[in-house]
Short mmCIF file of C-alpha atoms in Angstrom, two decimals:
data_model
loop_
_atom_site.label_atom_id
_atom_site.label_comp_id
_atom_site.label_asym_id
_atom_site.label_seq_id
_atom_site.Cartn_x
_atom_site.Cartn_y
_atom_site.Cartn_z
CA MET A 1 0.10 -0.11 0.44
CA LYS A 2 1.12 3.13 -1.13
CA GLY A 3 1.60 6.28 2.10
CA ILE A 4 -0.14 5.89 5.09
CA THR A 5 -4.02 6.01 5.52
CA LEU A 6 -5.98 6.92 8.50
CA VAL A 7 -9.21 5.99 9.67
CA PHE A 8 -10.58 7.34 13.06
CA PHE A 9 -13.01 8.60 14.66
CA CYS A 10 -12.58 12.48 15.20
CA VAL A 11 -12.98 14.24 18.71
CA PHE A 12 -15.98 16.29 19.11
CA SER A 13 -19.09 16.66 21.38
CA VAL A 14 -22.12 17.68 20.82
CA ALA A 15 -24.29 20.95 22.71
CA LEU A 16 -28.16 19.84 23.40
CA GLY A 17 -29.47 22.59 22.81
CA ALA A 18 -29.77 26.03 24.79
CA ALA A 19 -31.46 24.40 27.29
CA PRO A 20 -31.53 26.49 30.94
CA ALA A 21 -29.76 22.68 32.87
CA GLY A 22 -26.60 23.61 31.15
CA LEU A 23 -25.08 21.28 27.56
CA LEU A 24 -23.68 18.29 27.83
CA GLU A 25 -19.68 17.08 26.73
CA LEU A 26 -19.67 13.74 26.76
CA THR A 27 -15.92 11.40 26.59
CA SER A 28 -15.75 8.00 26.41
CA SER A 29 -14.88 7.81 30.62
CA GLU A 30 -16.91 11.51 32.35
CA LEU A 31 -19.89 13.67 31.40
CA ARG A 32 -19.27 17.88 31.69
CA LEU A 33 -22.73 19.13 32.10
CA VAL A 34 -21.49 23.22 30.82
CA GLN A 35 -23.33 26.05 33.12
CA ASN A 36 -24.61 28.13 29.92
CA GLY A 37 -23.21 31.74 30.44
CA SER A 38 -21.20 30.86 32.70
CA ASP A 39 -17.45 29.00 32.51
CA GLU A 40 -18.36 26.48 35.21
CA VAL A 41 -17.92 23.22 34.29
CA ARG A 42 -19.61 20.17 36.93
CA VAL A 43 -18.38 16.70 35.88
CA ALA A 44 -20.45 13.41 36.86
CA ARG A 45 -18.28 11.67 38.82
CA SER A 46 -20.74 9.97 40.26
CA LEU A 47 -21.94 8.29 37.13
CA ARG A 48 -18.07 6.60 36.98
CA GLU A 49 -19.09 4.85 40.48
CA ALA A 50 -22.47 3.73 38.41
CA THR A 51 -21.48 2.38 35.74
CA GLY A 52 -17.90 0.94 36.77
CA SER A 53 -14.38 1.53 35.10
CA ASN A 54 -14.68 -0.95 32.62
CA THR A 55 -17.09 0.13 30.12
CA TYR A 56 -17.38 3.24 28.06
CA LEU A 57 -20.12 5.38 27.71
CA THR A 58 -21.22 6.02 24.53
CA SER A 59 -23.91 8.02 24.06
CA ALA A 60 -25.55 10.73 26.40
CA ALA A 61 -28.93 13.24 26.32
CA ARG A 62 -31.39 15.27 28.30
CA SER A 63 -35.40 14.71 28.81
CA PRO A 64 -36.99 16.85 26.89
CA TRP A 65 -39.30 16.78 29.31
CA ASP A 66 -37.68 17.75 32.43
CA GLN A 67 -34.59 19.08 32.23
CA GLN A 68 -33.38 17.59 35.50
CA ARG A 69 -33.47 14.19 33.66
CA LEU A 70 -30.19 12.52 31.63
CA LEU A 71 -29.39 9.44 29.50
CA VAL A 72 -26.35 7.38 29.39
CA SER A 73 -25.70 4.64 27.37
CA THR A 74 -22.65 2.45 28.13
CA THR A 75 -21.10 -0.48 25.94
CA PHE A 76 -22.34 -3.12 27.95
CA HIS A 77 -23.45 -2.63 31.57
CA GLY A 78 -26.79 -0.99 29.53
CA ILE A 79 -28.58 2.24 30.33
CA PHE A 80 -28.19 5.05 33.41
CA GLU A 81 -30.14 7.77 34.21
CA SER A 82 -30.32 10.49 36.16
CA GLU A 83 -33.25 12.49 37.82
CA ASP A 84 -30.86 15.34 39.85
CA ASP A 85 -29.12 15.71 36.74
CA GLY A 86 -26.06 14.13 36.82
CA GLU A 87 -26.05 13.90 40.68
CA THR A 88 -27.02 10.35 41.38
CA TRP A 89 -27.36 7.77 38.85
CA ASN A 90 -29.91 4.60 38.60
CA ALA A 91 -29.06 1.73 35.83
CA LEU A 92 -32.03 1.42 34.22
CA GLY A 93 -31.79 -2.54 33.96
CA ARG A 94 -34.78 -5.88 33.86
CA GLY A 95 -35.97 -4.11 37.26
CA ASN A 96 -36.85 -1.18 35.18
CA GLY A 97 -38.09 -1.74 32.28
CA LEU A 98 -35.52 -2.89 29.81
CA ARG A 99 -35.19 -6.18 30.17
CA THR A 100 -35.04 -6.36 26.74
CA ILE A 101 -31.27 -5.83 25.88
CA TYR A 102 -30.31 -7.85 28.78
CA LYS A 103 -27.80 -10.37 27.83
CA GLY A 104 -27.26 -12.61 30.93
CA ASN A 105 -24.70 -12.87 33.54
CA GLY A 106 -25.00 -8.82 33.96
CA PHE A 107 -23.89 -7.50 30.59
CA TYR A 108 -26.24 -5.75 28.00
CA ASP A 109 -26.67 -4.55 24.42
CA ASP A 110 -23.72 -2.37 23.18
CA ILE A 111 -25.77 0.46 23.11
CA ALA A 112 -23.93 3.29 20.42
CA ARG A 113 -27.28 5.90 21.46
CA VAL A 114 -30.11 6.73 23.31
CA ALA A 115 -32.39 9.32 23.78
CA TYR A 116 -35.62 10.67 24.64
CA ASP A 117 -39.01 10.32 22.76
CA ALA A 118 -40.30 14.50 22.19
CA SER A 119 -43.75 13.12 22.27
CA ASP A 120 -44.01 10.63 24.26
CA ARG A 121 -42.17 10.59 27.92
CA ASN A 122 -42.52 6.61 28.00
CA ILE A 123 -40.61 6.17 25.16
CA LEU A 124 -36.98 5.67 25.31
CA TRP A 125 -34.68 5.37 21.84
CA LEU A 126 -32.01 2.81 21.34
CA HIS A 127 -29.58 2.41 18.54
CA ARG A 128 -27.45 -1.18 19.41
CA ALA A 129 -23.64 -0.50 17.91
CA GLN A 130 -23.20 -4.20 16.69
CA SER A 131 -26.47 -4.47 14.33
CA GLY A 132 -27.71 -1.12 13.59
CA ASP A 133 -31.15 -1.46 14.87
CA LEU A 134 -33.36 1.82 15.61
CA VAL A 135 -35.83 0.30 19.23
CA ALA A 136 -38.02 2.03 20.16
CA ILE A 137 -38.96 0.91 24.13
CA ASP A 138 -41.95 1.68 26.50
CA ARG A 139 -40.34 2.31 29.70
CA ARG A 140 -43.08 1.06 31.30
CA ARG A 141 -43.82 -2.75 30.47
CA GLY A 142 -39.80 -3.27 29.45
CA ALA A 143 -41.40 -4.02 25.91
CA VAL A 144 -39.88 -3.97 22.02
CA VAL A 145 -43.10 -0.84 20.56
CA ASN A 146 -43.54 -0.32 16.80
CA LEU A 147 -42.82 3.36 16.08
CA PRO A 148 -42.00 4.55 13.23
CA SER A 149 -37.28 4.26 12.74
CA SER A 150 -37.92 8.40 11.04
CA ARG A 151 -39.16 9.15 14.55
CA GLY A 152 -36.06 7.34 16.11
CA GLU A 153 -33.68 8.89 13.58
CA ARG A 154 -35.06 12.26 14.74
CA ALA A 155 -35.03 11.59 18.37
CA LEU A 156 -31.54 9.91 18.35
CA GLU A 157 -30.15 12.62 16.59
CA ALA A 158 -30.44 14.95 20.11
CA ALA A 159 -27.67 12.31 21.02
CA VAL A 160 -24.22 13.39 22.22
CA ILE A 161 -22.00 11.17 20.84
CA ALA A 162 -18.39 9.96 22.81
CA GLY A 163 -16.46 10.07 19.74
CA ASP A 164 -12.60 10.12 21.51
CA GLN A 165 -11.67 6.72 20.41
CA PRO A 166 -9.47 5.30 17.01
CA LEU A 167 -11.10 3.27 15.31
CA ALA A 168 -7.98 2.42 13.38
CA ARG A 169 -4.37 3.41 12.17
CA LEU A 170 -3.35 2.09 8.40
CA TYR A 171 0.53 1.94 8.82
CA PRO A 172 2.74 1.63 6.09
CA ALA A 173 2.67 -1.93 4.23
CA ARG A 174 0.14 -2.76 6.68
CA GLU A 175 -2.06 -4.30 3.55
CA GLU A 176 0.00 -6.55 2.37
CA ARG A 177 0.78 -7.80 6.09
CA MET A 178 -2.54 -8.19 6.59
CA ALA A 179 -2.30 -10.78 3.06
CA ARG A 180 0.14 -13.08 4.04
CA ALA A 181 -1.47 -13.50 7.98
CA ALA A 182 -4.72 -13.75 6.67
CA ASP A 183 -6.84 -17.25 6.03
CA LYS A 184 -4.04 -19.20 8.70
CA VAL A 185 -5.44 -22.44 10.29
CA SER A 186 -2.65 -23.15 13.06
CA PHE A 187 -2.27 -25.06 16.51
CA PHE A 188 -0.60 -24.49 19.54
CA LEU A 189 2.88 -26.09 21.00
CA ALA A 190 4.44 -25.78 24.26
CA PRO A 191 8.21 -25.74 23.43
CA TRP A 192 8.28 -29.12 25.07
CA HIS A 193 6.50 -30.85 21.93
CA VAL A 194 8.47 -29.71 19.32
CA GLY A 195 12.09 -31.44 20.28
CA PRO A 196 13.61 -33.60 17.15
CA ASP A 197 11.99 -36.62 18.29
CA SER A 198 8.30 -34.77 18.29
CA LEU A 199 7.93 -32.37 16.10
CA PRO A 200 8.25 -34.53 13.59
CA GLY A 201 4.96 -35.96 14.73
CA HIS A 202 3.12 -32.33 15.09
CA MET A 203 4.25 -32.05 11.22
CA GLU A 204 2.90 -34.51 9.86
CA PHE A 205 -0.21 -34.09 12.09
CA ALA A 206 -0.38 -30.69 10.46
CA ARG A 207 -0.25 -32.17 6.95
CA GLU A 208 -3.02 -34.95 7.68
CA GLN A 209 -5.48 -32.39 9.19
CA GLY A 210 -5.03 -29.30 6.27
CA PHE A 211 -3.62 -27.01 8.76
CA ASN A 212 -1.14 -24.17 6.73
CA ALA A 213 0.03 -22.62 9.85
CA VAL A 214 1.55 -23.76 13.70
CA VAL A 215 1.71 -21.50 16.81
CA ILE A 216 5.10 -22.30 18.80
CA ASP A 217 6.34 -20.44 22.16
CA PHE A 218 9.78 -18.90 22.03
CA LYS A 219 8.85 -17.11 25.30
CA ASP A 220 6.77 -18.69 27.52
CA ASP A 221 4.00 -18.44 30.17
CA ASN A 222 6.99 -18.46 33.25
CA GLY A 223 8.93 -16.01 30.99
CA ARG A 224 11.39 -18.57 29.74
CA ILE A 225 13.13 -18.00 26.71
CA ALA A 226 12.97 -21.38 25.32
CA TYR A 227 15.08 -21.17 22.43
CA GLU A 228 19.22 -20.10 22.62
CA THR A 229 18.97 -16.04 21.93
CA SER A 230 22.19 -14.51 21.34
CA LEU A 231 20.64 -11.30 22.69
CA GLU A 232 22.48 -10.64 26.29
CA LEU A 233 19.94 -8.99 28.40
CA PRO A 234 17.50 -12.61 28.94
CA ARG A 235 20.89 -13.98 30.35
CA GLN A 236 21.29 -11.73 32.53
CA VAL A 237 17.96 -12.05 34.02
CA GLY A 238 18.02 -15.52 34.16
CA ALA A 239 15.41 -16.72 31.05
CA VAL A 240 17.20 -18.73 29.09
CA ARG A 241 16.12 -22.61 29.06
CA ARG A 242 16.95 -24.45 26.05
CA PHE A 243 14.22 -26.47 24.94
CA PHE A 244 14.88 -26.72 21.24
CA ASP A 245 16.84 -25.08 18.57
CA ALA A 246 15.54 -22.20 16.97
CA GLN A 247 16.61 -22.05 13.42
CA ARG A 248 15.62 -26.33 13.45
CA VAL A 249 12.05 -25.84 14.17
CA ILE A 250 12.36 -22.84 11.41
CA ARG A 251 12.95 -24.43 9.14
CA THR A 252 11.50 -27.66 9.66
CA VAL A 253 8.62 -25.78 10.35
CA HIS A 254 9.24 -24.01 6.16
CA GLU A 255 10.31 -27.33 4.49
CA ASN A 256 6.43 -28.51 5.76
CA ASP A 257 5.09 -25.50 3.54
CA LEU A 258 3.14 -24.40 7.33
CA TYR A 259 3.30 -20.56 8.23
CA LEU A 260 5.10 -20.27 11.41
CA ILE A 261 3.67 -17.79 14.00
CA ALA A 262 5.93 -17.04 17.21
CA ARG A 263 4.24 -17.26 20.52
CA ILE A 264 5.58 -14.55 23.28
CA VAL A 265 3.93 -14.27 26.57
CA VAL A 266 4.51 -10.23 27.36
CA PHE A 267 3.48 -9.32 31.58
CA LYS A 268 2.46 -12.40 33.01
CA ASP A 269 7.10 -13.24 33.27
CA GLU A 270 8.52 -15.12 36.47
CA GLN A 271 12.11 -14.78 35.08
CA LEU A 272 11.87 -10.66 34.55
CA TYR A 273 9.46 -10.70 38.12
CA ARG A 274 12.78 -11.91 39.93
CA TYR A 275 15.65 -9.96 37.78
CA GLN A 276 16.92 -7.00 40.66
CA ASN A 277 15.48 -8.12 43.60
CA ASN A 278 11.86 -7.56 41.88
CA ARG A 279 12.85 -4.24 40.14
CA TYR A 280 10.46 -4.69 37.50
CA ALA A 281 7.16 -6.30 39.09
CA LEU A 282 4.31 -5.38 39.86
CA TRP A 283 3.80 -3.92 43.92
CA ASP A 284 1.66 -4.50 46.43
CA SER A 285 0.80 -1.66 48.33
CA ARG A 286 -1.20 -3.81 51.46
CA ARG A 287 2.36 -6.79 51.99
CA ASN A 288 4.86 -3.89 51.09
CA ALA A 289 6.21 -6.72 48.59
CA PRO A 290 6.25 -7.48 45.29
CA TRP A 291 2.77 -8.32 44.57
CA GLY A 292 1.26 -11.73 43.17
CA VAL A 293 -1.75 -14.74 42.98
CA PHE A 294 -1.79 -16.49 45.44
CA ARG A 295 -2.92 -19.70 46.40
CA GLN A 296 -4.15 -22.09 50.08
CA GLU A 297 -2.84 -25.17 49.67
CA THR A 298 -2.89 -28.41 52.43
CA THR A 299 0.41 -29.85 52.82
CA ASP A 300 0.59 -33.81 53.08
CA ASP A 301 0.96 -33.14 57.28
CA GLY A 302 -2.24 -31.07 57.07
CA GLU A 303 -0.59 -27.56 57.39
CA THR A 304 -1.63 -24.77 55.11
CA ARG A 305 -0.05 -22.99 53.31
CA SER A 306 0.51 -20.08 50.68
CA ARG A 307 1.45 -20.60 47.59
CA GLN A 308 2.73 -17.95 43.93
CA VAL A 309 1.29 -18.78 41.39
CA GLU A 310 1.85 -16.00 39.37
CA TYR A 311 4.03 -13.04 39.02
CA TRP A 312 3.75 -9.90 36.60
CA VAL A 313 5.82 -7.18 35.72
CA ASP A 314 4.90 -3.19 35.15
CA PRO A 315 3.08 -2.96 31.70
CA PHE A 316 4.09 1.06 32.28
CA SER A 317 8.03 -0.25 32.33
CA GLU A 318 9.61 0.84 28.70
CA PHE A 319 12.26 -1.33 30.10
CA VAL A 320 9.75 -4.57 30.32
CA TRP A 321 8.42 -2.70 26.61
CA ASP A 322 12.22 -3.26 24.87
CA TYR A 323 12.56 -6.36 27.15
CA ASN A 324 9.98 -8.37 24.82
CA ILE A 325 10.44 -6.20 21.65
CA ALA A 326 13.94 -6.57 21.70
CA ILE A 327 13.38 -10.74 21.54
CA ALA A 328 10.41 -10.12 18.68
CA ARG A 329 12.98 -8.64 16.26
CA GLU A 330 15.36 -10.55 16.80
CA LEU A 331 12.63 -13.96 15.66
CA GLN A 332 11.39 -12.21 13.23
CA GLU A 333 15.75 -11.54 11.96
CA MET A 334 15.92 -15.52 12.39
CA GLY A 335 13.13 -15.97 10.10
CA VAL A 336 9.44 -16.43 12.45
CA ASP A 337 6.44 -15.50 9.90
CA GLU A 338 4.55 -13.60 12.76
CA ILE A 339 5.22 -12.26 16.06
CA GLN A 340 1.82 -13.38 18.83
CA PHE A 341 2.14 -11.18 22.49
CA ASP A 342 0.29 -12.78 24.77
CA TYR A 343 -0.91 -11.82 27.94
CA ILE A 344 -1.01 -8.11 26.86
CA ARG A 345 -2.56 -7.59 29.45
CA THR A 346 -2.48 -7.20 33.55
CA PRO A 347 -3.53 -9.15 35.98
CA ALA A 348 -7.23 -10.79 36.19
CA ASP A 349 -7.13 -13.31 39.70
CA GLY A 350 -5.33 -12.24 42.85
CA ARG A 351 -6.16 -9.23 44.94
CA ARG A 352 -5.61 -6.71 42.44
CA GLN A 353 -7.43 -4.21 43.94
CA ASP A 354 -3.34 -4.04 45.81
CA ILE A 355 -1.12 -3.92 42.80
CA VAL A 356 0.60 -0.69 42.24
CA TYR A 357 1.83 0.45 39.00
CA ARG A 358 5.85 1.75 40.17
CA TYR A 359 6.09 2.68 36.57
CA LYS A 360 3.22 4.07 36.38
CA GLU A 361 3.68 8.12 36.87
CA ASP A 362 7.27 8.49 34.71
CA SER A 363 6.08 6.13 31.90
CA PRO A 364 5.46 8.13 28.25
CA ALA A 365 2.25 5.87 27.83
CA LEU A 366 0.46 8.95 29.33
CA ASN A 367 2.37 11.40 27.83
CA ARG A 368 0.99 10.14 23.59
CA GLY A 369 -1.68 10.50 21.96
CA ILE A 370 -5.38 10.14 23.29
CA ASP A 371 -6.98 9.68 27.16
CA TYR A 372 -8.53 6.38 27.19
CA GLY A 373 -10.18 6.98 30.53
CA ASP A 374 -8.04 3.98 31.84
CA PRO A 375 -4.31 4.29 32.30
CA ARG A 376 -4.10 0.63 31.37
CA VAL A 377 -5.31 0.67 27.97
CA GLN A 378 -2.53 3.74 27.67
CA ALA A 379 0.11 1.16 28.44
CA LEU A 380 -0.86 -1.73 26.25
CA THR A 381 -1.25 0.67 23.47
CA GLU A 382 1.93 2.18 23.87
CA PHE A 383 3.46 -0.43 24.11
CA ALA A 384 1.74 -2.35 21.06
CA ARG A 385 2.82 1.10 18.74
CA ARG A 386 6.75 0.46 19.29
CA ALA A 387 6.15 -2.83 19.04
CA ARG A 388 4.76 -1.82 15.29
CA GLU A 389 7.97 0.82 14.99
CA GLN A 390 10.56 -2.21 15.43
CA ILE A 391 8.89 -5.49 13.74
CA SER A 392 8.29 -5.20 9.92
CA ILE A 393 5.99 -8.52 9.55
CA PRO A 394 2.16 -9.35 11.20
CA ILE A 395 1.59 -9.07 14.53
CA SER A 396 -1.05 -10.64 16.74
CA ILE A 397 -2.54 -10.28 19.86
CA ASP A 398 -4.70 -12.32 22.19
CA VAL A 399 -6.66 -11.37 23.98
CA PHE A 400 -10.21 -12.39 26.39
CA GLY A 401 -13.13 -13.37 25.05
CA PHE A 402 -15.81 -10.37 25.57
CA ASN A 403 -12.93 -8.03 25.56
CA GLY A 404 -13.41 -9.24 21.69
CA TRP A 405 -17.75 -9.24 22.36
CA TYR A 406 -17.72 -5.71 23.69
CA ARG A 407 -15.60 -2.32 23.52
CA MET A 408 -13.89 -1.97 26.79
CA SER A 409 -10.79 -1.03 28.80
CA TYR A 410 -11.08 -4.59 30.98
CA LEU A 411 -8.01 -5.96 31.97
CA GLY A 412 -5.86 -3.28 30.31
CA GLN A 413 -7.68 -5.47 26.59
CA ASP A 414 -9.61 -2.37 24.57
CA ILE A 415 -9.19 -4.15 20.79
CA ALA A 416 -10.31 -0.77 19.04
CA ALA A 417 -7.32 0.82 20.58
CA LEU A 418 -5.46 -1.97 20.20
CA ALA A 419 -5.85 -2.11 16.42
CA GLN A 420 -3.94 0.21 15.38
CA TYR A 421 -0.80 -1.38 15.72
CA VAL A 422 -1.29 -4.44 15.27
CA ASP A 423 -2.58 -7.04 12.08
CA VAL A 424 -4.58 -9.55 14.11
CA ILE A 425 -6.53 -10.42 17.06
CA SER A 426 -7.39 -13.41 18.52
CA PRO A 427 -10.10 -13.54 21.07
CA MET A 428 -10.64 -17.13 22.99
CA LEU A 429 -13.81 -17.78 22.74
CA TYR A 430 -13.93 -20.48 25.23
CA PRO A 431 -17.21 -21.59 25.81
CA SER A 432 -15.72 -23.01 29.17
CA HIS A 433 -14.66 -19.39 30.23
CA PHE A 434 -17.93 -17.84 29.52
CA PRO A 435 -20.28 -17.59 31.97
CA ARG A 436 -23.33 -20.25 31.67
CA ALA A 437 -25.76 -17.45 32.46
CA PHE A 438 -24.46 -15.01 29.60
CA MET A 439 -26.89 -16.21 26.49
CA GLY A 440 -27.17 -18.84 28.18
CA ASP A 441 -31.07 -20.27 27.54
CA MET A 442 -29.41 -22.54 24.55
CA PRO A 443 -28.14 -25.82 24.81
CA TYR A 444 -24.77 -25.97 25.25
CA LEU A 445 -23.53 -26.60 21.58
CA GLU A 446 -25.69 -24.00 19.86
CA TRP A 447 -24.44 -21.43 22.47
CA ALA A 448 -20.57 -22.44 21.89
CA GLU A 449 -21.19 -21.84 18.17
CA TYR A 450 -23.56 -18.36 18.53
CA LEU A 451 -19.98 -17.33 21.20
CA TYR A 452 -17.87 -17.52 17.93
CA GLU A 453 -20.00 -16.28 16.01
CA GLU A 454 -21.18 -12.79 17.93
CA GLY A 455 -17.44 -12.89 18.59
CA THR A 456 -15.84 -12.86 15.80
CA ALA A 457 -18.87 -10.72 13.78
CA ARG A 458 -18.46 -7.96 16.96
CA GLY A 459 -14.61 -8.34 16.61
CA ARG A 460 -14.58 -7.51 13.44
CA ARG A 461 -17.04 -4.36 13.89
CA ILE A 462 -16.19 -2.93 16.36
CA THR A 463 -12.50 -2.81 14.73
CA GLY A 464 -13.82 -2.26 11.74
CA ASP A 465 -12.36 -4.73 9.86
CA THR A 466 -9.06 -2.79 9.92
CA VAL A 467 -7.26 -6.20 11.85
CA LEU A 468 -7.71 -10.22 11.18
CA ILE A 469 -9.55 -11.70 13.63
CA ARG A 470 -8.24 -15.26 14.20
CA PRO A 471 -10.21 -16.56 17.10
CA TYR A 472 -8.79 -18.77 19.44
CA ILE A 473 -10.51 -22.87 19.51
CA GLN A 474 -10.93 -24.26 22.99
CA SER A 475 -9.39 -28.45 21.64
CA PHE A 476 -9.77 -29.29 25.31
CA LEU A 477 -12.40 -30.13 27.70
CA ILE A 478 -12.82 -29.15 30.94
CA GLY A 479 -16.00 -29.49 33.88
CA GLY A 480 -19.05 -30.44 32.87
CA GLU A 481 -17.61 -31.14 29.41
CA LEU A 482 -15.08 -33.90 30.60
CA ARG A 483 -18.44 -35.97 29.64
CA PHE A 484 -18.55 -35.69 26.16
CA ASP A 485 -18.82 -38.45 24.22
CA GLU A 486 -16.57 -38.49 21.28
CA ASP A 487 -19.38 -37.84 19.04
CA THR A 488 -20.48 -34.98 21.20
CA TYR A 489 -16.84 -32.90 21.77
CA THR A 490 -16.55 -33.74 18.20
CA GLU A 491 -19.39 -31.72 16.74
CA TYR A 492 -17.82 -29.64 19.88
CA LEU A 493 -15.35 -28.44 18.12
CA LYS A 494 -16.90 -28.18 15.29
CA ARG A 495 -19.34 -26.51 15.77
CA GLN A 496 -17.02 -23.29 17.33
CA ILE A 497 -15.22 -23.80 13.36
CA ARG A 498 -18.54 -23.25 11.98
CA GLY A 499 -19.22 -20.62 14.08
CA SER A 500 -16.14 -18.57 13.64
CA LEU A 501 -16.29 -19.43 9.46
CA ALA A 502 -19.88 -17.94 9.34
CA ALA A 503 -19.03 -14.47 11.00
CA GLY A 504 -15.73 -14.42 8.97
CA ALA A 505 -13.23 -15.24 10.87
CA SER A 506 -9.58 -15.07 8.98
CA GLY A 507 -8.70 -19.18 9.88
CA PHE A 508 -8.31 -19.98 13.34
CA THR A 509 -6.29 -21.72 16.04
CA LEU A 510 -6.46 -24.71 18.04
CA TRP A 511 -5.28 -24.47 21.76
CA ASN A 512 -4.61 -27.36 23.70
CA PHE A 513 -1.75 -26.52 26.22
CA SER A 514 -0.87 -30.74 26.10
CA GLY A 515 -0.15 -30.92 23.02
CA ARG A 516 -3.21 -33.62 22.24
CA TYR A 517 -5.55 -32.45 19.45
CA TYR A 518 -7.23 -35.33 20.03
CA MET A 519 -10.36 -33.62 19.31
CA VAL A 520 -9.86 -33.26 16.10
CA SER A 521 -8.74 -37.26 15.42
CA ARG A 522 -11.45 -37.56 13.03
CA GLY A 523 -10.83 -34.40 11.08
CA LEU A 524 -12.18 -31.00 11.40
CA TRP A 525 -13.73 -30.39 8.62
CA PHE A 526 -17.90 -30.50 7.34
CA ASP A 527 -19.94 -30.50 5.59
CA ASP A 528 -23.30 -29.27 5.46
CA ASP A 529 -25.47 -31.45 5.85
CA GLU A 530 -23.20 -32.69 9.20
CA ARG A 531 -25.09 -29.55 11.13
CA SER A 532 -26.93 -30.44 14.06
CA ALA A 533 -25.91 -31.89 17.21
CA PRO A 534 -25.53 -35.88 18.02
CA ARG A 535 -28.35 -37.07 19.68
#
């Protein structure tokens, strides 16, 4: 692609007429009330307490019937209303007549705009972000009512839109990178699965099943560098654990006509965590010690002890960024086809309220570009930007399933923000990791297919198709799934794949940490007549 093309949403706010109660301004993180005829600006601080910090604010509106009444819509926590000009807020959820937008487990439709109806104070108009539908709801009954769409369009013109988020920025050569990364059907292998005795068997499996790519750990979940790196810093850190000969693995994969995706785990890193007396570790404000995720265990003699099971480094640290990018650059020079960053997020477990980000204050992440309202989003986005500047081959990232379903800042993963700098996003839409209460009125296998189809489609819409969506497919069984017989788990796998491809996924990746892909023993592919779940 010649030159640089920019695709973005401009920063703007829309004023709602010359109302005596004042004007409204909205960003994705705050609502501002500007008093007419004065310089007074008041921020609706209690709104953020009501909505939670992970959801983005999308629109705001003032009632034409009562100037003290305000509406605000969000990306996944529904709609909130204030009756006292923004001082206090209540959720308009299932108990307040808006059950039609409820998805289950505390999640709601992604609403792009919301407004009051100028003709009927009992009608609210919604513009669904994902489908584009305009919906009129009678709040007395919580029911959708049939009204002319032109009436809804007029009502929604009054909504103040939060437009301070970029959709994507196309860097030079992005189209060429995306073409190289497109339609890759792959499976994951840990470092101990690619030794000289085991790699040939996996290559045979790839040929038999029709794969054209493979994902291999080069830096694993413990922060271990799995090959003999020439970089000095990983040696100083003590991170090098030579599981395989990188050049031999790269050569073997390419000889088998497979595209090689090198996985690098970023911010979950026990080795770097321990380096220089925990210099780059997250800090624990309560313990005044390095922060971690701990599990209570009972020893053989009946004693209970606490064991640390996760080690995280500071995502605001430039040192941490550059450490991982240097590894990615070396692998690029060695000939891998794509870099995949995993654990490009903050912790999901443990006492997260105790975390101190010691490198946050001086981090360049807070001094560049857009304020996303969540510093964690800015840290991860700045890491991706820096990686993009130094890596010319395709970059992919892995994200939580809900972070592909919704635009949010949970764990710092905002896929619209990250899409500016990467070529592929891989949502982990594993059904076993979604609460069954979420859209859970379907039979399990149908629900699994729906999660992948809708999750893939939403990822494409949220990013505006400026990146490829390549989901991770659950190729393992857990919990109640362990009772599946072969016919059922084969159908389970196929339904996930079918849902992904039906929604326009650009390939997919199978995940089974054990490397045992028994669920594909009968083949991945299916015919059109293989649509129903086994009885």
